[in-house]
Short mmCIF file of C-alpha atoms in Angstrom, two decimals:
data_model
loop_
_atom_site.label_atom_id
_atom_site.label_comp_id
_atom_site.label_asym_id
_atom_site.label_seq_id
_atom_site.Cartn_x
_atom_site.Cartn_y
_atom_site.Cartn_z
CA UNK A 113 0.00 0.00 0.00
CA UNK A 114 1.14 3.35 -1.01
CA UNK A 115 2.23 6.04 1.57
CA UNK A 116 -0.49 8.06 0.56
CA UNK A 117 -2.98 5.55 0.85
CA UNK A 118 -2.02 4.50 4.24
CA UNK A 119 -1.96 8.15 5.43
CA UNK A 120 -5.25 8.50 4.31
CA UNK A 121 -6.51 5.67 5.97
CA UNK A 122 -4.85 6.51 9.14
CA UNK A 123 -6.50 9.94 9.04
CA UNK A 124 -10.04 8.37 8.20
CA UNK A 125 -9.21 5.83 11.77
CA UNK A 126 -8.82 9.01 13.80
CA UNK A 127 -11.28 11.79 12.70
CA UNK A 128 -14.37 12.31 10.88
CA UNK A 129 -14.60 16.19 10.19
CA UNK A 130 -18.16 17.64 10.66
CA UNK A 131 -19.45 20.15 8.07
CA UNK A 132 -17.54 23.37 7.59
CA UNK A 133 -14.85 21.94 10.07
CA UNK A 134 -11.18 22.01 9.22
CA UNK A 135 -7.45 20.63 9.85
CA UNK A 136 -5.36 22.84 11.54
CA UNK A 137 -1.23 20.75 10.73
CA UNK A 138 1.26 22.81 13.09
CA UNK A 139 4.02 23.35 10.80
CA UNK A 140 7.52 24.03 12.09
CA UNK A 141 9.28 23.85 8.59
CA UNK A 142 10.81 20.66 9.57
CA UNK A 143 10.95 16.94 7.73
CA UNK A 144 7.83 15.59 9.57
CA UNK A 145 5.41 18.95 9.29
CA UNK A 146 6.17 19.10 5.87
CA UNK A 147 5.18 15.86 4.99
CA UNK A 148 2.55 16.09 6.87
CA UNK A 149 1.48 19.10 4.95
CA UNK A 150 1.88 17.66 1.93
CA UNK A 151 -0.12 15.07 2.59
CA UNK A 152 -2.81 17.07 3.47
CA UNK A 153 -2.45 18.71 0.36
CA UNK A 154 -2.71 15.73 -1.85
CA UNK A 155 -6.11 15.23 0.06
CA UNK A 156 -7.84 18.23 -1.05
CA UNK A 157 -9.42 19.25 2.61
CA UNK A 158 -10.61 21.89 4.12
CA UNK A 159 -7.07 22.80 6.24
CA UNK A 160 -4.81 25.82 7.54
CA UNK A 161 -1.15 25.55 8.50
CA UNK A 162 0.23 27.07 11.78
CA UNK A 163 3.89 27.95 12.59
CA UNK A 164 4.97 28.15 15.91
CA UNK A 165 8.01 31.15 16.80
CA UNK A 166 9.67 30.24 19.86
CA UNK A 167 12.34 33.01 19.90
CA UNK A 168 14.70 30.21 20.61
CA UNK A 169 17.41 30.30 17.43
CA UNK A 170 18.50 33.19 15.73
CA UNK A 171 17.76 31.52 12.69
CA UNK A 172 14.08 31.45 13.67
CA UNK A 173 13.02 34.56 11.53
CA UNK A 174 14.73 32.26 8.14
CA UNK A 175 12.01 29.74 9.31
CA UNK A 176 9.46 31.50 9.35
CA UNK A 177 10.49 32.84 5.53
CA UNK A 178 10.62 29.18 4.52
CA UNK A 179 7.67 28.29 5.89
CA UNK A 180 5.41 31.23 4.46
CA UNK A 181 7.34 30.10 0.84
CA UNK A 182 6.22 26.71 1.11
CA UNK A 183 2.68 27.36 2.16
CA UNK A 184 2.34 29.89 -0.75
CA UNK A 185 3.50 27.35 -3.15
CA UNK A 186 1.02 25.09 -1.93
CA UNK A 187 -2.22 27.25 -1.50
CA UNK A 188 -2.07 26.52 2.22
CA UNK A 189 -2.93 29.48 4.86
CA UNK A 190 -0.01 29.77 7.26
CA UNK A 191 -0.80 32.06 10.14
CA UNK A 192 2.58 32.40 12.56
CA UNK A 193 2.22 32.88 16.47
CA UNK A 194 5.14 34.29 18.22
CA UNK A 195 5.35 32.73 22.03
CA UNK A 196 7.82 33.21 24.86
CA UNK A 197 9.16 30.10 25.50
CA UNK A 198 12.19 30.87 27.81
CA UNK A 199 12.17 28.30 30.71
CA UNK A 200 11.37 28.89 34.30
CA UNK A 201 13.20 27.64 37.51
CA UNK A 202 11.89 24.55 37.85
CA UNK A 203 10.68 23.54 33.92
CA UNK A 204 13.33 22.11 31.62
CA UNK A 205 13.73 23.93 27.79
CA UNK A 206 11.94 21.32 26.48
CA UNK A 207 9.11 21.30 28.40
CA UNK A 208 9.19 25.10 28.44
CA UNK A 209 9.35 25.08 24.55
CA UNK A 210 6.72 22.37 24.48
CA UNK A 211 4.25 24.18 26.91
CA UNK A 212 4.21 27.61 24.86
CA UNK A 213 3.66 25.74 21.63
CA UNK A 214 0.77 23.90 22.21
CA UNK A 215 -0.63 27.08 24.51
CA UNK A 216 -0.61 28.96 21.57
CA UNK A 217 -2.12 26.31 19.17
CA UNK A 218 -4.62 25.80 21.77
CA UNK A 219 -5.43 29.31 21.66
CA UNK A 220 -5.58 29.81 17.79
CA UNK A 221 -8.02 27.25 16.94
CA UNK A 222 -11.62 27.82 16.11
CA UNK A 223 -14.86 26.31 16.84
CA UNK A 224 -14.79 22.74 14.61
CA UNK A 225 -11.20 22.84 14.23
CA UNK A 226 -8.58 19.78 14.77
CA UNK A 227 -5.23 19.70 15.23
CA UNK A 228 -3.24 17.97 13.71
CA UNK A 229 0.98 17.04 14.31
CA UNK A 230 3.57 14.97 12.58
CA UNK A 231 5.22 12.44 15.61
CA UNK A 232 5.75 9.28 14.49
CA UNK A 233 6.73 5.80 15.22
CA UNK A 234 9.79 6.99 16.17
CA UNK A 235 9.02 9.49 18.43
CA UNK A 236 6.83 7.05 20.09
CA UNK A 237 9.74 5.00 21.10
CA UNK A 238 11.50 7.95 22.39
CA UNK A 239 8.60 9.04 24.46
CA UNK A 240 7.94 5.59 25.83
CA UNK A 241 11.55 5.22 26.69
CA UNK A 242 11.81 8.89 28.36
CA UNK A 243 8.88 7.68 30.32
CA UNK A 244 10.34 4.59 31.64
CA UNK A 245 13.12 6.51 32.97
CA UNK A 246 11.12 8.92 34.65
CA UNK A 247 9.32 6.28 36.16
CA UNK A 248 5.98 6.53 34.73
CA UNK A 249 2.51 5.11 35.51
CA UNK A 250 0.72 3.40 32.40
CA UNK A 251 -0.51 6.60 31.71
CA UNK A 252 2.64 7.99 30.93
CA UNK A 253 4.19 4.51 29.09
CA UNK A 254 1.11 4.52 27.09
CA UNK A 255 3.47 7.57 25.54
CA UNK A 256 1.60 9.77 22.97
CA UNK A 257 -2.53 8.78 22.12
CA UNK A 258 -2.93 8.37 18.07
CA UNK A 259 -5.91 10.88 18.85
CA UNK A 260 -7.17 12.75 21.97
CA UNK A 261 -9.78 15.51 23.21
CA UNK A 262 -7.66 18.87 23.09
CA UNK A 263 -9.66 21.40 25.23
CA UNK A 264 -13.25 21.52 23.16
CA UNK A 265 -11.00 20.59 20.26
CA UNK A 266 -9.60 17.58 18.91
CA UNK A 267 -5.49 16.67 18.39
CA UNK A 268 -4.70 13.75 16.20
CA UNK A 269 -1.60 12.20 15.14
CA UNK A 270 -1.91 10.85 11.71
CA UNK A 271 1.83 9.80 11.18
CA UNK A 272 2.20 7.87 14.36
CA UNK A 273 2.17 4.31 12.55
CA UNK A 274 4.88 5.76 10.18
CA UNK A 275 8.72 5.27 11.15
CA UNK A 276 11.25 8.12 10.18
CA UNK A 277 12.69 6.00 7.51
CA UNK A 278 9.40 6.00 5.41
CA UNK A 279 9.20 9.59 6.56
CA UNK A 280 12.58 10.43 4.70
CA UNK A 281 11.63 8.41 1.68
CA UNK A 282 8.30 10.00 0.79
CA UNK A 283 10.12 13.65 1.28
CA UNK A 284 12.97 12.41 -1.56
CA UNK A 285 10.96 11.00 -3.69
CA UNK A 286 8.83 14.28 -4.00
CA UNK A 287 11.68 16.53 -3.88
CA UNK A 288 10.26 18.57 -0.46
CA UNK A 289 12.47 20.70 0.76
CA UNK A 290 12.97 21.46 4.74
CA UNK A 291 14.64 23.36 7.32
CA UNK A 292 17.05 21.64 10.16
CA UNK A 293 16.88 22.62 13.38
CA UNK A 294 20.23 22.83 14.94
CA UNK A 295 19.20 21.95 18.53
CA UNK A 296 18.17 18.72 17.37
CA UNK A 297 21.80 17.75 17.00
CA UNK A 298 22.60 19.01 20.80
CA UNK A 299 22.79 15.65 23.19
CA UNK A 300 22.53 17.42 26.42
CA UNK A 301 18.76 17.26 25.96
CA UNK A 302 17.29 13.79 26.53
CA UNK A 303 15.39 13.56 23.84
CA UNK A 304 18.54 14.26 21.19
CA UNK A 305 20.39 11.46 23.55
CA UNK A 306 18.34 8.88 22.61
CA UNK A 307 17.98 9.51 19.08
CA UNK A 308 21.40 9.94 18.40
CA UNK A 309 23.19 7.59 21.15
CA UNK A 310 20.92 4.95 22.31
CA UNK A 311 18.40 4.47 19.68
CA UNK A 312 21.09 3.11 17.12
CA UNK A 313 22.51 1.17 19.36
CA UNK A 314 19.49 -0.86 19.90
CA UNK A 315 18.56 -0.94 16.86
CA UNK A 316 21.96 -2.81 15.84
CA UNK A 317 21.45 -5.34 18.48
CA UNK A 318 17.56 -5.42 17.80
CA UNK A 319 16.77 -4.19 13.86
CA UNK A 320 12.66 -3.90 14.90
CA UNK A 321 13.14 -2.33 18.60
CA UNK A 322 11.46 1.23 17.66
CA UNK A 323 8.26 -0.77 16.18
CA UNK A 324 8.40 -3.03 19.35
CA UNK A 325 8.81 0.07 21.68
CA UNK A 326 5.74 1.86 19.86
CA UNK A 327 3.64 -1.44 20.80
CA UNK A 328 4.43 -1.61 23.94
CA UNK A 329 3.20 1.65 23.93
CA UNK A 330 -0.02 0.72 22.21
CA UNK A 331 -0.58 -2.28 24.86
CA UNK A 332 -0.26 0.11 27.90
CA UNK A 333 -2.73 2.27 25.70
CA UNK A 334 -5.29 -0.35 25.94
CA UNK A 335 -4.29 -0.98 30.04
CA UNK A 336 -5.26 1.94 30.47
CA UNK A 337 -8.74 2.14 28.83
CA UNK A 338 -9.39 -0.85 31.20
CA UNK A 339 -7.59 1.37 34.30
CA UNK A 340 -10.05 4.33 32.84
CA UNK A 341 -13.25 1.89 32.86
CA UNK A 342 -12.84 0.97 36.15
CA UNK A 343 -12.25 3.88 37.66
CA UNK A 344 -15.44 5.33 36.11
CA UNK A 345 -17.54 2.87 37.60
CA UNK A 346 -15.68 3.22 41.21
CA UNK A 347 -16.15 7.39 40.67
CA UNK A 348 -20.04 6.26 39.69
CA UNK A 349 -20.12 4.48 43.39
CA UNK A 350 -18.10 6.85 45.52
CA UNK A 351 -19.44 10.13 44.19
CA UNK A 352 -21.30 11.99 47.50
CA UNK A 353 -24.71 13.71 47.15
CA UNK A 354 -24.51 15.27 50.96
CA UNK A 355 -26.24 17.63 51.51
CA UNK A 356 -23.60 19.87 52.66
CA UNK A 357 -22.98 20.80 48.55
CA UNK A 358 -25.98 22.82 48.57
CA UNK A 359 -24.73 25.08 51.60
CA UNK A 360 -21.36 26.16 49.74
CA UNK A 361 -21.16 30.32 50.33
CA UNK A 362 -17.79 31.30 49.41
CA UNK A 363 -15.68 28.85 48.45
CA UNK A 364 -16.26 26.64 44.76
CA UNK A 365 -17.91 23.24 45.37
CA UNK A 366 -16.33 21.19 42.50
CA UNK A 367 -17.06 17.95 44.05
CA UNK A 368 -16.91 15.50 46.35
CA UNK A 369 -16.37 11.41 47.29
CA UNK A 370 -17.60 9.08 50.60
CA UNK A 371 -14.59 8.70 52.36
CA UNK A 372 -16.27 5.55 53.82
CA UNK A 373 -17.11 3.85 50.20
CA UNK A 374 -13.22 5.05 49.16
CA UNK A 375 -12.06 3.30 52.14
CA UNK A 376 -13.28 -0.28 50.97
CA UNK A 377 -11.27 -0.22 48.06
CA UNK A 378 -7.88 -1.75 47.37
CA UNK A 379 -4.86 1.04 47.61
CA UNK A 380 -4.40 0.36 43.88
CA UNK A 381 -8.01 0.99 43.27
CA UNK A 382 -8.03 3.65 44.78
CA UNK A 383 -5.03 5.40 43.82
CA UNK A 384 -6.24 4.75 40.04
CA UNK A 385 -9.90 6.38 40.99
CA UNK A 386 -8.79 9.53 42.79
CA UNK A 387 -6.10 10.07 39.25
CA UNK A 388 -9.37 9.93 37.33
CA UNK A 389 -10.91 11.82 39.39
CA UNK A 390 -8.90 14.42 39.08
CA UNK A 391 -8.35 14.08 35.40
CA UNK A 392 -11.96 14.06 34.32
CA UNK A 393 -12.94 17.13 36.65
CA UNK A 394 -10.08 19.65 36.35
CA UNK A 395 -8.04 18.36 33.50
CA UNK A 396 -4.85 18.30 35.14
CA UNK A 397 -2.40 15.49 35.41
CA UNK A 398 -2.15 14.40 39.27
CA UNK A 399 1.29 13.74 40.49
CA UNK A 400 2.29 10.23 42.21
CA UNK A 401 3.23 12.01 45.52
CA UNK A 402 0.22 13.98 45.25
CA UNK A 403 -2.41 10.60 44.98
CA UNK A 404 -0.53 9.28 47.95
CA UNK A 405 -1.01 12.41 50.10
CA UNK A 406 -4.31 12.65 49.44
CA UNK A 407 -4.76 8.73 50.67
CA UNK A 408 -2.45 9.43 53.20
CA UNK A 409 -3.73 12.58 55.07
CA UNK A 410 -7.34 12.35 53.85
CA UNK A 411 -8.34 9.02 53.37
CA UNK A 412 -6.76 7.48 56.44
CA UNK A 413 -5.78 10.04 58.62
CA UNK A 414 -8.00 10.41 62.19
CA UNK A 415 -11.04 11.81 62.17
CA UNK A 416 -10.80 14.11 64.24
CA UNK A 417 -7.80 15.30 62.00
CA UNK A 418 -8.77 18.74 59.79
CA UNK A 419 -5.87 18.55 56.71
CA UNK A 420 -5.96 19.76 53.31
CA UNK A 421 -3.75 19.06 49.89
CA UNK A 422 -3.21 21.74 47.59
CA UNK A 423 -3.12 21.30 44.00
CA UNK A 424 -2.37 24.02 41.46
CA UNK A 425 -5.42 26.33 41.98
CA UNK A 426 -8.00 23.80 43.97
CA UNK A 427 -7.31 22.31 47.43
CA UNK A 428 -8.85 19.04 48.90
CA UNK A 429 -10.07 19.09 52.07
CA UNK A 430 -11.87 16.33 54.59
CA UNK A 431 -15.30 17.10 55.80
CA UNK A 432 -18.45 14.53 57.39
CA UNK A 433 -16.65 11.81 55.93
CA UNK A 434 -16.33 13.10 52.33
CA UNK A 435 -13.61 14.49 50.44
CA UNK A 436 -14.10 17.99 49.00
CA UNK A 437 -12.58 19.12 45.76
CA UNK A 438 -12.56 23.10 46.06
CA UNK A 439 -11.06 25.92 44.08
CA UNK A 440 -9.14 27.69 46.03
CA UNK A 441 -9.63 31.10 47.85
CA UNK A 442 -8.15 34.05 49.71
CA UNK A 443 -11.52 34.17 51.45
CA UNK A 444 -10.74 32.66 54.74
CA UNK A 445 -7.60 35.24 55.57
CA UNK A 446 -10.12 37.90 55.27
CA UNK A 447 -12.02 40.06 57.27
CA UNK A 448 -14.61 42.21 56.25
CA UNK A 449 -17.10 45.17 57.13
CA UNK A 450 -19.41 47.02 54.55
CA UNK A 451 -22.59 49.27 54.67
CA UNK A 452 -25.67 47.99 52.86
CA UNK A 453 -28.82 49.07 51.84
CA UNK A 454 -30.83 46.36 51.06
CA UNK A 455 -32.73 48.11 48.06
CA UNK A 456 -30.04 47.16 45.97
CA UNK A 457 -27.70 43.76 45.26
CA UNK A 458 -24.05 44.10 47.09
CA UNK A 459 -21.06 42.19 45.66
CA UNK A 460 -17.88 41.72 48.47
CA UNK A 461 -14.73 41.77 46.29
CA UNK A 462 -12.87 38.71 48.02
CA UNK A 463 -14.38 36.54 49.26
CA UNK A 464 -16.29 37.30 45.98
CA UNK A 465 -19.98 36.70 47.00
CA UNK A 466 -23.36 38.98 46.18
CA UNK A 467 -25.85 39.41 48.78
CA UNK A 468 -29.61 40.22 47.17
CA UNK A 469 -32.79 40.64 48.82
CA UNK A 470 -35.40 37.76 48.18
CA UNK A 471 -38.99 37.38 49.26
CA UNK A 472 -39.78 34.77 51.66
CA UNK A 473 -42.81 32.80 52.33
CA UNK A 474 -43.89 32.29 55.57
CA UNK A 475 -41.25 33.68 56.91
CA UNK A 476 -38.00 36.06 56.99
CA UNK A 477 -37.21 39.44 58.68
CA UNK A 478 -39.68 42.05 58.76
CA UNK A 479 -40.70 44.22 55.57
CA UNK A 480 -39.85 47.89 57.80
CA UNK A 481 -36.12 47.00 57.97
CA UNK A 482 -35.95 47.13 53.90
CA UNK A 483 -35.93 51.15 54.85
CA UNK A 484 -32.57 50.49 57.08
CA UNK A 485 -29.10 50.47 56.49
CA UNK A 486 -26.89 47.49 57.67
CA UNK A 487 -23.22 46.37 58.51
CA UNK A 488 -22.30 43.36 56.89
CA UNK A 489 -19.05 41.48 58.28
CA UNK A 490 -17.48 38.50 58.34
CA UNK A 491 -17.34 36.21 61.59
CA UNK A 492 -14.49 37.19 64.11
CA UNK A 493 -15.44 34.59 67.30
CA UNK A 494 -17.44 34.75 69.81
CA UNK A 495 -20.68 35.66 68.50
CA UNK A 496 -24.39 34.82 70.48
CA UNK A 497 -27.44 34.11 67.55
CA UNK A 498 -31.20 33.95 68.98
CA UNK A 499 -32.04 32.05 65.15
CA UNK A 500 -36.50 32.58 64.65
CA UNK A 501 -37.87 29.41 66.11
CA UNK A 502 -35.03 28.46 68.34
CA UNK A 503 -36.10 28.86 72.30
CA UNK A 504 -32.54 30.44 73.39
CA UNK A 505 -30.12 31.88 71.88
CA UNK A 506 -26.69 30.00 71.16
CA UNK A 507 -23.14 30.46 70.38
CA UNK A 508 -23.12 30.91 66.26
CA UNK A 509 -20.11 28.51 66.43
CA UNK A 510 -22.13 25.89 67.49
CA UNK A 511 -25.09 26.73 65.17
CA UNK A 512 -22.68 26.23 61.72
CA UNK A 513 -21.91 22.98 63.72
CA UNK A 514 -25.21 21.62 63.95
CA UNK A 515 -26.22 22.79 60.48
CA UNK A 516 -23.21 20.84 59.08
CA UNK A 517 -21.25 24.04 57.46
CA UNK A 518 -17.71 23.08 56.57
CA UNK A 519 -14.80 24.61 58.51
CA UNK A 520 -13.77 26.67 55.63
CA UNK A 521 -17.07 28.34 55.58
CA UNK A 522 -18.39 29.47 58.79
CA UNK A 523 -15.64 32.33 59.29
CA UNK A 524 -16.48 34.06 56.01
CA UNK A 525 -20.31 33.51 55.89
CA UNK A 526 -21.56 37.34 55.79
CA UNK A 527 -23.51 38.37 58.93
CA UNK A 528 -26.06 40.91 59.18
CA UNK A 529 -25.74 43.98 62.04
CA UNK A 530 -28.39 46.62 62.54
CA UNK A 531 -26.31 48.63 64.82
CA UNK A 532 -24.72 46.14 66.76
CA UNK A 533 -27.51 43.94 66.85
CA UNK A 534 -26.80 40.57 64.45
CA UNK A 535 -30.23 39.94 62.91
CA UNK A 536 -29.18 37.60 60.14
CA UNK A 537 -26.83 35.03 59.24
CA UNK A 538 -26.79 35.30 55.39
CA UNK A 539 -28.45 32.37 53.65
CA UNK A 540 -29.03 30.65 56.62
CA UNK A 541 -30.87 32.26 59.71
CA UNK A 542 -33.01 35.51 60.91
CA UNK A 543 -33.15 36.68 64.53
CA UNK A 544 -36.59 35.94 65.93
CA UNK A 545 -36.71 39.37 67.18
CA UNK A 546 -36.65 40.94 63.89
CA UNK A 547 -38.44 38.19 62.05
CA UNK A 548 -42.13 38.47 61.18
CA UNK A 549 -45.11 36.80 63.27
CA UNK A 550 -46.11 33.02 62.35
CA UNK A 551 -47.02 33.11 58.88
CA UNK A 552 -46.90 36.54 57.44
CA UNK A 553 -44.39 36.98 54.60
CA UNK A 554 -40.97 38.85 54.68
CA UNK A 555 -37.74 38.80 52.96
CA UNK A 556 -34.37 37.06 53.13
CA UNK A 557 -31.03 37.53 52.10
CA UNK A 558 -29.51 35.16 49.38
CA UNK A 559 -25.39 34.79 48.91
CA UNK A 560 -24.17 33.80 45.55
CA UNK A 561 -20.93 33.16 44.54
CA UNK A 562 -19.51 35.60 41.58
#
């Protein structure tokens, strides 16, 4: 079978373009892009060509030349995006390089579009083999998915069955032209080590080894499908409805899991449930350490115990034997006191809430204080609530207790002062002395997160 067949065939296995949807091939000017463009281009469909400036070489402005020539000769768009892609403490050039790129393809794409890029069966092997180094979970030996969801987007990888031998052929034997990337030749980076040190050394002792290497790369593909499938049905059975998610004020509810059901699973299982988890709700790659904190200080820590895990912009934290996923927020190191008049909606700028007035059946504080003015604050300790159909009055400490509000919650719940008298606990409570008689109607005040 001809290249061009199989490449056709291989893009038919991976995506079926809706109407008026396109191809978007990130095109560096190298071997692989260009092939991959001219492949396209043999097709005859709808597609766009991107180049990627890293500001990297000096040469990088001669790229860009070569790359608008060739897309002119071939009746392809080519838009360019310029990125910073210096690295930061912590992030090697590669992955600094790697990160900007796809950022910025991420960004550029329209509604419909796909993206397409050139790795092949080559590549494969180097990925799976950088993985294995790094010690990687099947996720990360499964190496690089043929196709995969890219934000509300699709990225597919067309050439991935194709080794760089063929690669080279096809470009020869229709004269294609292409640019060389001197970094590629630089060993320091891992990547280049492998290619040009260890690679052809194992392929002397065993001819096939990059084919082999790309299935073993497949196989942990399909492990992990299985790994994914069960860890969907575990998420179906450990997923908490509490009631507590319908009394988040402040902070984001994102979700949250029975600590209990999590707890009669195997440490494997579980380990593989909270990564998907995590995953399929935020769409960030959990670290090893991380999945074992989380078991470790949340899971089977004491009870009595009040720990959280931080994670990029979202913390987990341990309430009435669940596990909450939150975003995080500045809210609880704040403290806050603001004058409201009640004819009008109030937003608090961190913790980011809006208090409203809403009428209340049956119930609520009195219609005459609509004509007041009123302090709202957050909680600072010590604070005595007489809540409408109570007998006594209680510590408000122990009232968030009793109506099951999370830790993080109680101390930046807004409370209602006329003068120095708290009448309300916003969202939750009026005073009874302010509150209207046994079945006439009044009016509440609802928090909403913004």
């Amino acid at each position: 079978m001809s290249f061009a067949k199989r490449f056709q065939d291989s893009l038919g296995s991976l995506y079926s373009p809706a109407e008026n949807s396109q191809y978007v091939v990130a095109y560096s000017g190298g071997l692989d892009s260009h092939v991959l463009l001219h492949c396209f281009k043999q097709l005859n469909v709808a597609m766009r060509a991107v180049h990627v400036h890293h500001g990297l070489q000096v040469i990088a402005d001669d790229w860009v030349e070569h790359c608008q020539q060739t897309c002119n000769q071939l009746g392809v768009q080519l838009d360019t995006l310029y990125v910073d892609a210096q690295a930061k403490a912590g992030t090697s050039p590669e992955e600094a390089a790697r990160n900007a790129r796809y950022q910025a393809l991420h960004e550029n794409l329209k509604k419909g579009e796909c993206l397409v890029t050139a790795q092949h069966k080559d590549d494969q092997a180097e990925t799976l083999l950088l993985q294995l180094f790094r010690t990687a979970s099947t996720a990360g030996l499964s190496a690089m998915p043929a196709n995969k969801t890219f934000g509300d987007h699709m990225h597919i990888r067309p050439l991935l069955s194709f080794s760089r031998q063929e690669i080279e052929v096809y470009a020869r034997e229709n004269s294609l032209q292409w640019v060389e990337d001197p970094s590629n030749q630089d060993t320091s980076y891992d990547r280049n080590f492998l290619r040009k040190d260890i690679l052809p050394l194992l392929q002397r002792r065993w001819p096939g080894v990059s084919s082999q290497l790309a299935m073993v790369a497949e196989l942990q593909s399909n492990n992990l499908r299985v790994l994914e499938d069960m860890a969907a049905i575990d998420l179906a059975n450990t997923i908490s409805t509490a009631q507590t998610q319908s009394k988040a004020f402040v902070y984001d509810l994102i979700s949250s899991l029975s600590i209990s059901r999590l707890r009669q699973l195997s440490s494997s299982r579980l380990l593989n449930l909270l990564r998907y988890w995590i995953i399929s709700t935020l769409d960030q790659q959990p670290t090893r350490n991380l999945l074992h904190e989380i078991e470790r200080t949340l899971i089977n820590s004491q009870r009595d115990a009040n720990p959280e895990v931080a994670f990029y912009d979202f913390v987990f934290r341990r309430f009435q034997g669940d596990i909450y996923l939150l975003r995080k927020s500045n809210a609880r190191e704040l403290q806050y006191e603001i004058e409201w008049n009640p004819g009008s909606p109030i937003s608090i700028e961190r913790p980011d809430i809006r208090l409203q007035v809403v009428d209340s059946k049956g119930g609520g504080l009195k219609r005459d204080l609509l004509d007041k003015t009123f302090t709202i604050r957050s909680r600072k300790g010590g604070e005595k609530f007489h809540p409408s159909g109570r007998r006594h009055s209680q510590s408000l400490k122990k009232l968030l207790q009793e109506a099951t509000i999370p830790p993080w919650e109680r101390d930046v719940i807004p409370l209602v002062y006329l003068g120095d008298e708290l009448i309300a606990v916003a969202g939750l409570w009026v005073s009874k002395e302010y509150s209207v008689a046994e079945g006439e109607d009044g009016w509440m005040i609802k928090v909403e997160s913004v």
